[in-house]
Structure formats: structure tokens, C-alpha cells
XYZ file of N, CA and C in Angstrom:
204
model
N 92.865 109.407 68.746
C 93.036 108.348 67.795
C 93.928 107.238 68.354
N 95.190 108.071 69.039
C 95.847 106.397 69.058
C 95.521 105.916 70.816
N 94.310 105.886 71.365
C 93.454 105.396 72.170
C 92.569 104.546 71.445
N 92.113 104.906 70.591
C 91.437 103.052 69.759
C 91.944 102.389 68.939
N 93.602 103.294 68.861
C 94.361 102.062 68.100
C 95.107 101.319 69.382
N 94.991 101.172 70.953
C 95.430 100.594 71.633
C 96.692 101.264 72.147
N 97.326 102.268 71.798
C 98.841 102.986 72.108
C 98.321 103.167 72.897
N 98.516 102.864 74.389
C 97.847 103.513 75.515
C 99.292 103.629 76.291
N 99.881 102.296 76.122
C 101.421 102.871 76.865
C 102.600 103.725 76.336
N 102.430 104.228 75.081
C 102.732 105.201 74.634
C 102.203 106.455 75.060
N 101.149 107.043 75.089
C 100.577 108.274 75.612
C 100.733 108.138 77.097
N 100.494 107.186 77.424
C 101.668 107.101 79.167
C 102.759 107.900 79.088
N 103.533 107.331 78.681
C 104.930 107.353 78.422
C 105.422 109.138 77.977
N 104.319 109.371 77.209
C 104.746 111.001 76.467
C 104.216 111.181 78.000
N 102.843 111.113 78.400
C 102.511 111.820 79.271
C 103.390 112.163 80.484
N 103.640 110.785 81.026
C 105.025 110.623 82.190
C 105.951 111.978 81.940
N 106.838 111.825 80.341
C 107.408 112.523 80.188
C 107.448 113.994 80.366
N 105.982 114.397 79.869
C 105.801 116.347 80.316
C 105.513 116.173 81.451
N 105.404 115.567 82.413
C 104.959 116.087 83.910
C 106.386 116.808 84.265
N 105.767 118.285 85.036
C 106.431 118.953 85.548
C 107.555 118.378 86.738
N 108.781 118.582 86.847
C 109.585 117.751 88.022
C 109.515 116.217 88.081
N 109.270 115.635 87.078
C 108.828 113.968 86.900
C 110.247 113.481 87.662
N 110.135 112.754 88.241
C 111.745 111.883 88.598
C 112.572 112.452 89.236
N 112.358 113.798 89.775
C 112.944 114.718 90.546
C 112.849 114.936 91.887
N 113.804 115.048 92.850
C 113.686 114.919 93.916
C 113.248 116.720 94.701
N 112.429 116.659 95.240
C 111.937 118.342 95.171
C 111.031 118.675 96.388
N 110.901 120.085 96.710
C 109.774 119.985 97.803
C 108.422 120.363 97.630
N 107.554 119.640 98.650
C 105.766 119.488 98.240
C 105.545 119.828 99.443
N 104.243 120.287 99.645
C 103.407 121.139 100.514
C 102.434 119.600 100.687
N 102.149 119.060 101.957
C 101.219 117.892 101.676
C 100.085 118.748 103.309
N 99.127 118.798 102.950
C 98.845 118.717 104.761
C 99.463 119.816 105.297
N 100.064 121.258 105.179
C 100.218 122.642 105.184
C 101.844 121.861 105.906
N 102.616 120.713 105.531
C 103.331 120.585 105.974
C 104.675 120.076 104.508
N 105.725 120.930 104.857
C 107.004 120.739 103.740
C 107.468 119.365 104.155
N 107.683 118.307 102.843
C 108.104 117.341 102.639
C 108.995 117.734 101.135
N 110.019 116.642 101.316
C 110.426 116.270 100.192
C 110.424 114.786 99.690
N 109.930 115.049 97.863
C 109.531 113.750 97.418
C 109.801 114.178 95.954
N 109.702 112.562 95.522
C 109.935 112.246 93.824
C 108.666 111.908 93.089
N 108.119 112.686 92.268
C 107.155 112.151 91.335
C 107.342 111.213 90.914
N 106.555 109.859 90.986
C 107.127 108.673 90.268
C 106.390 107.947 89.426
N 104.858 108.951 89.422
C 103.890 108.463 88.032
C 102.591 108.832 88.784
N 101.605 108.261 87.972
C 100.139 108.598 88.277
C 99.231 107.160 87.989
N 98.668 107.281 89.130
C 98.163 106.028 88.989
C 96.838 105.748 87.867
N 96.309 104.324 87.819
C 95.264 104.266 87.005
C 93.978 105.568 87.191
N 93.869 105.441 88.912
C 93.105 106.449 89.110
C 93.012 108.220 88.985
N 94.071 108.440 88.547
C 94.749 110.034 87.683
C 95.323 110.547 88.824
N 95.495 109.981 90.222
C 96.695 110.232 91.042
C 97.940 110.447 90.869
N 98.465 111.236 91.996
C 99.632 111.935 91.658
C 100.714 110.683 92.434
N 101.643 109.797 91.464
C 102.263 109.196 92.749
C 103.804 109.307 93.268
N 103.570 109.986 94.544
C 104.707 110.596 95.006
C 105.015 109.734 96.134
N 106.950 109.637 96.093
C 107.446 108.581 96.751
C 108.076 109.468 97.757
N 107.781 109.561 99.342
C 108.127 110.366 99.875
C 108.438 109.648 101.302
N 109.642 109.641 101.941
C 110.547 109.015 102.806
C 110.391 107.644 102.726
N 110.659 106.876 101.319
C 110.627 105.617 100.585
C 109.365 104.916 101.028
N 108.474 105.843 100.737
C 107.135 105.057 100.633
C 105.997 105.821 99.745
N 105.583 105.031 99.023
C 104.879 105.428 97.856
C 103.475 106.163 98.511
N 103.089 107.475 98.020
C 101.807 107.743 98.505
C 100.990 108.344 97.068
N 99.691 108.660 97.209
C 98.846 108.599 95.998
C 98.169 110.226 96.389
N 97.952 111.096 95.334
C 97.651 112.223 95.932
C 96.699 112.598 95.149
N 95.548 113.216 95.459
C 94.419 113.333 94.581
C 94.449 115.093 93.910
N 93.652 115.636 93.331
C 93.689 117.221 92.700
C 93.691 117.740 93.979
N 94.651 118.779 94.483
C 94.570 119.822 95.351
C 94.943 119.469 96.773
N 95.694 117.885 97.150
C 96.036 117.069 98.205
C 97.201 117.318 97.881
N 97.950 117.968 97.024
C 99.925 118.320 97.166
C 100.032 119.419 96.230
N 100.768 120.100 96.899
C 101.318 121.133 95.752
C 102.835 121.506 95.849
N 103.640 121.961 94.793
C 104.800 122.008 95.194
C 105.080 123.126 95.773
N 106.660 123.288 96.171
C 106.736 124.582 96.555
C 107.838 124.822 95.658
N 107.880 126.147 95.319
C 107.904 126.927 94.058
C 109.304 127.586 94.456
């Protein structure tokens, strides 16, 4: 519903909010290789976007995972 009432940056916003580790500085598995990076949103395209040695990268389903 509140997708055809236009709240779209609201359900962003909740959404942003439940992502697991959102804004957190943490370690990710990219490429069978340990990095550390900050979730810093998801793009239009439902990418994952992680800012990792101050440069923004875009990660698609199953291209990062964290380590646990």
C-alpha cells in the first residue's frame, strides 16, 4: 500500500534500517578473499553497497558474504 501512496523513501529508510550490520564496520568474504567493509545501502538495482578501502563497490546475490 504505501508504494502507491508514493512512501517509497520511507520503506527505504525502514528497510536500510533492518539490514543486518547496516553502518557497521565488519568482515566480508568477496572473491574467497577476507576484506573489511561498511554496508552503506543498496542500490536502485537491489545491490549490496559496500564501502570497502574507501571505495564504494556494488555486490550482487551470492558476490559477498559475511564472515560470521
Amino acid at each position: 500500500m504505501q508504494l502507491r501512496n508514493g512512501h517509497t523513501a520511507r520503506l527505504k529508510y525502514e528497510y536500510l534500517q533492518a539490514l543486518y550490520r547496516y553502518q557497521e564496520v565488519h568482515a566480508f568474504r568477496v572473491n574467497d578473499k577476507e576484506v573489511q567493509g561498511q554496508l552503506v545501502g543498496v542500490g536502485e538495482d537491489g545491490k549490496l553497497a559496500v564501502e570497502i578501502a574507501q571505495e564504494l563497490h556494488y555486490f550482487a546475490f551470492k558476490e559477498i558474504e559475511y564472515v560470521i
